[in-house]
Coordinates of C-alpha atoms in Angstrom, one line a residue:
Chain D
M1 CA 0.1 -9.6 -21.7
G2 CA -0.3 -8.2 -25.2
L3 CA 1.2 -4.9 -26.1
F4 CA -1.6 -3.9 -28.5
T5 CA -4.6 -5.3 -26.7
K6 CA -6.2 -4.4 -23.4
D7 CA -6.0 -7.8 -21.7
I8 CA -7.5 -6.8 -18.3
E9 CA -11.2 -6.2 -18.9
T10 CA -13.0 -7.1 -15.6
M11 CA -12.3 -7.0 -11.9
D12 CA -11.8 -10.8 -12.0
D13 CA -9.0 -10.3 -14.6
L14 CA -7.4 -7.6 -12.4
F15 CA -7.7 -9.9 -9.4
L16 CA -6.0 -12.7 -11.3
H17 CA -3.2 -10.5 -12.4
V18 CA -2.4 -9.2 -8.9
L19 CA -2.7 -12.8 -7.6
Q20 CA -0.1 -13.9 -10.2
D21 CA 2.0 -10.9 -9.1
I22 CA 2.1 -11.8 -5.4
Y23 CA 2.6 -15.5 -6.3
Y24 CA 5.7 -14.5 -8.2
A25 CA 6.7 -12.2 -5.3
E26 CA 6.3 -14.9 -2.6
K27 CA 8.4 -17.3 -4.6
Q28 CA 11.1 -14.7 -5.0
I29 CA 11.0 -14.2 -1.2
V30 CA 11.4 -17.9 -0.6
K31 CA 14.5 -17.8 -2.7
S32 CA 16.0 -14.6 -1.1
L33 CA 15.3 -15.4 2.6
P34 CA 18.1 -18.0 2.9
H35 CA 20.6 -15.3 1.8
M36 CA 19.2 -12.9 4.5
I37 CA 19.4 -15.7 7.1
E38 CA 23.1 -16.2 6.1
K39 CA 23.9 -12.5 6.3
A40 CA 22.0 -11.7 9.6
T41 CA 24.4 -11.7 12.6
S42 CA 22.1 -11.4 15.6
R43 CA 20.5 -14.6 16.9
D44 CA 17.0 -13.1 17.2
L45 CA 17.0 -11.7 13.6
T46 CA 18.3 -15.0 12.2
A47 CA 15.5 -16.8 14.1
A48 CA 12.9 -14.3 12.9
F49 CA 14.0 -14.8 9.2
K50 CA 14.0 -18.6 9.6
S51 CA 10.5 -18.6 11.1
H52 CA 9.3 -16.3 8.3
L53 CA 10.7 -18.6 5.7
G54 CA 8.5 -21.3 7.0
E55 CA 5.5 -18.9 6.9
T56 CA 6.3 -17.8 3.4
E57 CA 6.3 -21.4 2.1
M58 CA 2.9 -21.7 3.6
H59 CA 1.8 -18.4 1.9
V60 CA 2.8 -19.9 -1.4
Q61 CA 0.6 -22.9 -0.7
R62 CA -2.3 -20.6 0.3
L63 CA -2.0 -18.8 -3.0
E64 CA -2.1 -22.1 -4.8
Q65 CA -5.3 -22.9 -2.9
T66 CA -6.6 -19.5 -3.9
F67 CA -5.9 -20.2 -7.6
A68 CA -7.8 -23.5 -7.2
L69 CA -10.8 -21.6 -5.5
I70 CA -11.1 -19.4 -8.6
G71 CA -10.7 -22.2 -11.0
Q72 CA -7.2 -21.2 -12.3
S73 CA -3.8 -22.9 -12.4
P74 CA -1.1 -21.3 -10.3
K75 CA 1.1 -19.1 -12.4
G76 CA 3.4 -16.2 -11.6
T77 CA 3.8 -12.9 -13.5
T78 CA 7.1 -11.0 -13.2
C79 CA 6.7 -8.4 -10.5
P80 CA 9.2 -5.5 -11.0
A81 CA 8.3 -4.1 -7.6
I82 CA 9.5 -7.1 -5.6
D83 CA 12.5 -7.6 -7.9
G84 CA 13.4 -3.9 -7.2
I85 CA 13.0 -4.3 -3.4
I86 CA 15.1 -7.5 -3.3
K87 CA 17.8 -6.0 -5.6
E88 CA 18.0 -2.9 -3.3
A89 CA 18.3 -5.2 -0.2
N90 CA 21.1 -7.2 -1.8
E91 CA 23.0 -4.0 -3.0
I92 CA 22.8 -2.3 0.4
A93 CA 23.8 -5.5 2.4
G94 CA 26.8 -5.9 0.1
E95 CA 28.1 -2.5 1.2
I96 CA 28.1 -3.1 4.9
A97 CA 30.7 -4.9 7.0
E98 CA 29.8 -3.7 10.5
K99 CA 27.4 -6.3 12.2
K100 CA 25.0 -3.9 13.9
V101 CA 24.7 -1.7 10.8
L102 CA 24.2 -4.8 8.6
D103 CA 21.4 -6.1 10.8
A104 CA 19.7 -2.7 10.8
A105 CA 19.8 -2.6 7.0
L106 CA 18.5 -6.2 6.8
V107 CA 15.5 -5.3 9.2
A108 CA 14.7 -2.3 7.0
A109 CA 14.9 -4.4 3.8
A110 CA 12.7 -7.1 5.3
Q111 CA 10.1 -4.5 6.4
A112 CA 10.0 -3.1 2.8
V113 CA 9.2 -6.6 1.6
E114 CA 6.5 -7.0 4.3
H115 CA 4.9 -3.7 3.4
Y116 CA 4.8 -4.6 -0.2
E117 CA 3.0 -7.9 0.7
I118 CA 0.7 -6.1 3.2
T119 CA -0.5 -3.7 0.5
R120 CA -1.0 -6.4 -2.1
Y121 CA -2.9 -8.8 0.2
G122 CA -5.0 -5.8 1.5
T123 CA -6.0 -5.0 -2.1
L124 CA -6.7 -8.7 -3.0
I125 CA -8.9 -9.1 0.1
A126 CA -10.9 -6.0 -0.6
W127 CA -11.5 -7.1 -4.2
A128 CA -12.4 -10.6 -3.1
E129 CA -15.0 -9.3 -0.7
E130 CA -16.3 -6.9 -3.3
T131 CA -16.8 -9.8 -5.8
D132 CA -18.3 -12.2 -3.3
K133 CA -15.3 -14.5 -2.9
G134 CA -15.6 -15.0 0.8
A135 CA -13.5 -18.2 1.1
V136 CA -10.7 -16.4 -0.8
A137 CA -10.9 -13.4 1.4
K138 CA -10.7 -15.6 4.5
L139 CA -7.6 -17.5 3.2
L140 CA -5.7 -14.4 2.3
T141 CA -6.6 -12.7 5.5
T142 CA -4.7 -15.4 7.4
T143 CA -1.6 -14.6 5.4
L144 CA -2.1 -10.9 5.7
N145 CA -2.2 -11.2 9.5
E146 CA 1.0 -13.2 9.5
E147 CA 2.7 -10.5 7.3
K148 CA 1.6 -7.8 9.7
A149 CA 2.8 -9.9 12.7
A150 CA 6.2 -10.4 10.9
D151 CA 6.5 -6.6 10.4
K152 CA 5.7 -6.0 14.1
K153 CA 8.2 -8.6 15.2
L154 CA 11.0 -6.9 13.1
T155 CA 10.1 -3.5 14.7
A156 CA 10.4 -5.2 18.2
I157 CA 13.8 -6.7 17.3
A158 CA 15.1 -3.3 16.1
E159 CA 13.7 -1.6 19.2
R160 CA 15.1 -4.2 21.6
K161 CA 18.6 -3.5 20.2
V162 CA 18.1 0.2 20.9
N163 CA 17.0 -0.5 24.4
Q164 CA 19.9 -2.8 25.0
R165 CA 22.3 -0.1 23.9
A166 CA 20.6 2.4 26.1
A167 CA 20.9 0.1 29.1
S168 CA 24.5 -0.8 28.5
Chain Y
M1 CA 28.9 3.1 -4.1
G2 CA 32.1 1.2 -4.7
L3 CA 31.9 -2.4 -5.8
F4 CA 35.0 -3.5 -3.9
T5 CA 34.8 -1.3 -0.8
K6 CA 32.3 -1.4 2.0
D7 CA 31.0 2.2 1.8
I8 CA 28.4 2.0 4.6
E9 CA 30.3 1.9 7.9
T10 CA 28.1 3.6 10.5
M11 CA 24.4 4.0 11.3
D12 CA 24.8 7.6 10.0
D13 CA 26.1 6.3 6.7
L14 CA 23.1 4.0 6.5
F15 CA 20.7 6.8 7.4
L16 CA 22.1 9.0 4.7
H17 CA 21.9 6.1 2.1
V18 CA 18.2 5.5 2.9
L19 CA 17.5 9.3 2.9
Q20 CA 19.0 9.5 -0.6
D21 CA 16.9 6.5 -1.6
I22 CA 13.6 8.1 -0.4
Y23 CA 14.6 11.5 -1.9
Y24 CA 15.0 9.8 -5.3
A25 CA 11.7 8.0 -4.7
E26 CA 9.7 11.1 -3.8
K27 CA 11.0 12.9 -7.0
Q28 CA 10.0 9.9 -9.1
I29 CA 6.5 10.1 -7.5
V30 CA 6.3 13.8 -8.3
K31 CA 7.0 12.8 -12.0
S32 CA 4.6 9.9 -12.1
L33 CA 1.5 11.4 -10.3
P34 CA 0.5 13.7 -13.2
H35 CA 0.2 10.5 -15.4
M36 CA -2.0 8.9 -12.8
I37 CA -4.1 12.0 -12.5
E38 CA -4.5 11.9 -16.3
K39 CA -5.5 8.2 -16.3
A40 CA -7.9 8.3 -13.3
T41 CA -11.5 8.5 -14.3
S42 CA -13.5 9.1 -11.1
R43 CA -13.6 12.6 -9.8
D44 CA -12.7 11.8 -6.2
L45 CA -9.7 9.7 -7.2
T46 CA -8.4 12.5 -9.5
A47 CA -8.9 15.0 -6.6
A48 CA -7.0 12.6 -4.2
F49 CA -4.1 12.3 -6.6
K50 CA -3.9 16.1 -7.2
S51 CA -3.9 16.8 -3.5
H52 CA -1.2 14.1 -3.0
L53 CA 0.9 15.7 -5.7
G54 CA 1.0 18.9 -3.6
E55 CA 1.8 16.9 -0.5
T56 CA 4.6 15.0 -2.3
E57 CA 6.2 18.3 -3.4
M58 CA 6.2 19.3 0.2
H59 CA 7.8 15.9 1.2
V60 CA 10.6 16.6 -1.2
Q61 CA 11.2 20.0 0.5
R62 CA 11.1 18.4 4.0
L63 CA 13.7 15.9 2.8
E64 CA 15.9 18.8 1.6
Q65 CA 15.5 20.3 5.1
T66 CA 16.5 16.9 6.6
F67 CA 19.7 16.9 4.5
A68 CA 20.5 20.4 5.8
L69 CA 19.9 19.3 9.4
I70 CA 22.5 16.6 9.1
G71 CA 24.9 18.8 7.2
Q72 CA 24.6 17.2 3.8
S73 CA 23.6 18.3 0.3
P74 CA 20.4 16.9 -1.1
K75 CA 21.3 14.0 -3.4
G76 CA 19.3 11.0 -4.7
T77 CA 20.4 7.4 -5.2
T78 CA 18.6 5.2 -7.7
C79 CA 15.9 3.2 -5.9
P80 CA 15.1 0.0 -7.8
A81 CA 12.2 -0.6 -5.5
I82 CA 10.2 2.6 -6.4
D83 CA 11.2 2.2 -10.1
G84 CA 9.8 -1.3 -10.0
I85 CA 6.6 -0.2 -8.3
I86 CA 6.0 2.6 -10.8
K87 CA 6.9 0.4 -13.8
E88 CA 4.4 -2.1 -12.6
A89 CA 1.7 0.6 -12.2
N90 CA 2.3 1.9 -15.7
E91 CA 2.3 -1.6 -17.2
I92 CA -1.0 -2.7 -15.6
A93 CA -2.7 0.6 -16.3
G94 CA -1.8 0.3 -19.9
E95 CA -3.7 -3.0 -20.1
I96 CA -7.0 -1.7 -18.9
A97 CA -9.7 0.1 -20.9
E98 CA -12.7 -0.3 -18.5
K99 CA -13.0 2.8 -16.2
K100 CA -14.0 1.1 -13.0
V101 CA -11.3 -1.6 -13.4
L102 CA -8.7 1.1 -14.3
D103 CA -9.5 3.2 -11.2
A104 CA -9.2 0.1 -9.0
A105 CA -5.8 -0.7 -10.5
L106 CA -4.7 2.9 -10.0
V107 CA -5.8 2.8 -6.3
A108 CA -3.9 -0.4 -5.8
A109 CA -0.8 1.0 -7.5
A110 CA -0.9 4.2 -5.4
Q111 CA -1.3 2.2 -2.2
A112 CA 1.8 0.2 -3.1
V113 CA 3.7 3.5 -3.5
E114 CA 2.3 4.7 -0.1
H115 CA 3.3 1.5 1.7
Y116 CA 6.9 1.8 0.3
E117 CA 7.1 5.3 1.6
I118 CA 5.5 4.3 5.0
T119 CA 8.1 1.6 5.6
R120 CA 11.1 3.9 4.6
Y121 CA 9.9 6.8 6.7
G122 CA 9.2 4.5 9.6
T123 CA 12.8 3.1 9.4
L124 CA 14.3 6.6 9.1
I125 CA 12.4 7.9 12.0
A126 CA 13.4 4.9 14.2
W127 CA 17.1 5.5 13.2
A128 CA 16.9 9.2 13.8
E129 CA 15.5 8.7 17.3
E130 CA 18.1 6.1 18.0
T131 CA 20.9 8.4 17.0
D132 CA 19.5 11.5 18.8
K133 CA 18.3 13.4 15.8
G134 CA 15.1 14.7 17.4
A135 CA 14.4 17.5 14.9
V136 CA 14.9 15.1 12.0
A137 CA 12.5 12.5 13.5
K138 CA 9.9 15.3 14.0
L139 CA 10.1 16.5 10.5
L140 CA 9.9 13.1 8.9
T141 CA 7.0 12.1 11.2
T142 CA 4.9 14.9 9.7
T143 CA 5.5 13.3 6.3
L144 CA 4.8 9.8 7.6
N145 CA 1.5 10.9 9.0
E146 CA 0.5 12.4 5.6
E147 CA 1.5 9.2 3.8
K148 CA -0.6 7.1 6.2
A149 CA -3.6 9.5 5.7
A150 CA -3.2 9.3 1.9
D151 CA -3.3 5.5 2.2
K152 CA -6.4 5.6 4.3
K153 CA -8.1 8.1 1.9
L154 CA -7.4 5.7 -1.0
T155 CA -9.0 2.8 1.0
A156 CA -12.0 5.0 1.7
I157 CA -12.4 5.9 -2.0
A158 CA -12.2 2.2 -3.0
E159 CA -14.8 1.3 -0.3
R160 CA -17.1 4.1 -1.2
K161 CA -17.3 2.8 -4.7
V162 CA -18.2 -0.7 -3.4
N163 CA -21.0 0.8 -1.3
Q164 CA -22.3 2.8 -4.1
R165 CA -22.5 -0.3 -6.2
A166 CA -24.1 -2.2 -3.4
A167 CA -26.7 0.6 -3.0
S168 CA -27.4 0.9 -6.7

């Protein structure tokens, strides 16, 4: 983007910019999930991260299909938001030795990532509908539903641990 | 935090760390909302940002009450996530001249901020409940509900604009 020009002129330009933002974000998530899988100690959290890595790779592909649908080549644009969320996750995880506390921090970090994606996909779908891109809206809704399900699964994992402790 | 020590040992340490994170975040939002109010062009978006600035100042106070409830002094810890989200909002808004497109970008940026807060408060409330901090959970739930309402209001503002265009 130029510093002295206003490069985003239309809703289509804005849509493309945010699409490039979430494309970069999804690719960073693909890179960071293996580290989270390594760090997680509970079996169900490890399994949830592994399954979400597979989903995330699919989300990258759906974004590439979205670029194709709007006649653009897939390209990322640096997303300081996801970089900040991942940096924070790494920093906090590096501070924790106790397994239960580390898993709780990893769940919180992963949910911050999910919420960033939920808001971005929600925005893109609204704009796609507004600008009559029905096929794009449908494709991204599939991903949005998977992100929401991943967030709910993480809440369930966190709550199950609490109940286990209460029952023990 | 030390680089060579593991400073977060218990769930209470983790709770305090994330509390300091959201305290820093809320204070950054108080600083950035006036710029968003300045940039917003539609009357209802400006009004929504103004009303949320008042709410955000209250959220800072509730966090200070939370620190008091757990016997700690209010202190922030740099939150790269909110810094990234705000940086991204400023960068994108700087690229847009067209009023309608600028407002759409501002709504999207504000919703990214809301979702970051929603995930952090959700996590803090779950941990407060888990560690028998009922009064803390209640206080933070009031804020969480306001963040969720602010997010819904932004969606309604965005949709109203679409309907206006459809009807015109």
